[in-house]
Amino acid sequence: MTFKLPPIPEFVLTTSVTITGTSLDDNGDVAASDVNTGLFRVRFSKEYVKTQEGIDIKHIVKMHSNPLGFNVKQGDLVAFSLDQLISVTGVVEHVTLPLNPDGSIHHVKIIVSEVREVGIQ
């Protein structure tokens, strides 16, 4: 007997995120290949990295969504707004696809690094 876990509830997926796929052009430079959007649950965290110069603070965004109709890979660009006041951008660092007991994809988990927050004027 196989079954699927219930999907992430729609009321939790409150942030519209634009994900821009990247690829290398003929010169070896990074170029945008396709642009997709999806609804995500977005959570922020900080990672403290001790170095010889002191402590570096790395901002990390964890995003969860039900299965998407497009592929997301490491190096893709992420952009979204918070409360229409702050623009957040970053780069996909890691993508995980947790599975249902029957082997199908339950949801998508994306870790975003190189996070930058800018106030919208």
Coordinates of C-alpha atoms in Angstrom, one line a residue:
M1 CA 0.0 0.0 0.0
T2 CA 1.4 3.4 -1.0
F3 CA 0.2 6.8 -0.2
K4 CA 1.2 10.5 -0.6
L5 CA 1.6 13.0 2.2
P6 CA -0.7 16.0 1.9
P7 CA 0.8 18.9 -0.1
I8 CA 2.0 22.1 1.6
P9 CA -1.2 24.2 2.2
E10 CA -1.7 27.0 -0.2
F11 CA -2.2 29.6 2.6
V12 CA 1.4 28.9 3.7
L13 CA 2.8 29.6 0.2
T14 CA 2.6 33.4 0.4
T15 CA 5.7 34.7 -1.5
S16 CA 5.8 35.0 -5.3
V17 CA 9.4 34.2 -6.3
T18 CA 11.0 34.7 -9.7
I19 CA 13.7 32.1 -10.6
T20 CA 15.9 32.9 -13.6
G21 CA 17.6 29.9 -15.1
T22 CA 21.2 30.4 -16.1
S23 CA 23.5 28.8 -18.7
L24 CA 26.8 29.5 -20.3
D25 CA 26.9 31.4 -23.5
D26 CA 29.4 30.8 -26.4
N27 CA 32.0 33.0 -24.5
G28 CA 31.6 31.0 -21.3
D29 CA 29.8 33.9 -19.5
V30 CA 26.7 33.3 -17.5
A31 CA 23.5 34.2 -19.4
A32 CA 19.8 34.1 -18.4
S33 CA 18.0 31.2 -20.2
D34 CA 14.5 31.2 -18.9
V35 CA 12.3 33.0 -16.3
N36 CA 9.7 31.2 -14.1
T37 CA 7.7 32.2 -11.0
G38 CA 6.2 30.2 -8.2
L39 CA 4.7 30.6 -4.8
F40 CA 6.9 29.7 -1.8
R41 CA 7.2 29.6 1.9
V42 CA 10.3 31.7 2.6
R43 CA 12.4 31.6 5.8
F44 CA 15.5 33.6 6.7
S45 CA 18.4 32.4 8.8
K46 CA 22.0 33.4 9.5
E47 CA 25.1 31.3 9.6
Y48 CA 28.1 32.5 11.6
V49 CA 31.5 31.6 10.1
K50 CA 34.6 32.1 12.3
T51 CA 37.6 33.3 10.3
Q52 CA 41.0 34.6 11.2
E53 CA 39.7 38.1 10.6
G54 CA 36.7 37.7 12.8
I55 CA 33.2 36.3 12.3
D56 CA 31.5 36.5 8.9
I57 CA 27.7 36.4 8.9
K58 CA 26.2 34.5 5.9
H59 CA 22.5 35.2 5.2
I60 CA 20.6 32.2 4.0
V61 CA 17.1 31.9 2.6
K62 CA 15.2 28.6 2.8
M63 CA 12.3 28.3 0.4
H64 CA 9.7 25.5 0.2
S65 CA 7.1 24.9 -2.5
N66 CA 4.9 22.2 -3.8
P67 CA 6.3 20.5 -7.0
L68 CA 7.1 23.1 -9.6
G69 CA 6.4 22.8 -13.4
F70 CA 10.0 23.8 -14.1
N71 CA 13.5 22.7 -13.2
V72 CA 15.7 24.7 -10.7
K73 CA 19.4 24.1 -10.4
Q74 CA 22.4 25.4 -8.5
G75 CA 23.5 28.8 -9.9
D76 CA 20.0 30.0 -10.9
L77 CA 19.1 33.5 -9.8
V78 CA 16.3 34.2 -7.3
A79 CA 14.3 37.5 -6.8
F80 CA 11.3 38.4 -4.6
S81 CA 9.9 41.3 -2.6
L82 CA 9.0 41.4 1.0
D83 CA 5.9 43.6 1.9
Q84 CA 6.6 45.6 -1.2
L85 CA 9.3 47.4 0.7
I86 CA 12.4 45.2 0.3
S87 CA 13.8 43.5 -2.8
V88 CA 15.7 40.3 -2.1
T89 CA 18.0 38.6 -4.6
G90 CA 20.3 35.6 -4.3
V91 CA 21.7 32.6 -6.0
V92 CA 20.4 29.0 -5.7
E93 CA 23.0 27.1 -3.7
H94 CA 21.2 23.7 -3.2
V95 CA 17.9 22.1 -4.3
T96 CA 16.4 19.1 -2.5
L97 CA 13.3 17.1 -3.6
P98 CA 11.9 15.3 -0.5
L99 CA 9.8 12.3 -1.6
N100 CA 6.5 10.8 -0.6
P101 CA 6.4 7.2 0.7
D102 CA 5.4 6.1 -2.8
G103 CA 8.5 7.7 -4.4
S104 CA 6.9 10.8 -6.0
I105 CA 8.1 14.3 -5.2
H106 CA 6.4 15.8 -2.2
H107 CA 7.9 19.3 -2.3
V108 CA 10.8 21.4 -3.4
K109 CA 13.3 22.8 -0.9
I110 CA 15.7 25.5 -2.2
I111 CA 18.6 27.0 -0.3
V112 CA 19.6 30.5 -1.5
S113 CA 23.0 32.1 -0.7
E114 CA 24.6 35.4 -1.7
V115 CA 21.5 37.0 -0.4
R116 CA 21.1 40.8 -0.9
E117 CA 18.3 42.9 0.5
V118 CA 17.6 46.3 -0.9
G119 CA 14.9 48.8 0.1
I120 CA 12.5 49.7 -2.7
Q121 CA 12.1 53.5 -3.2

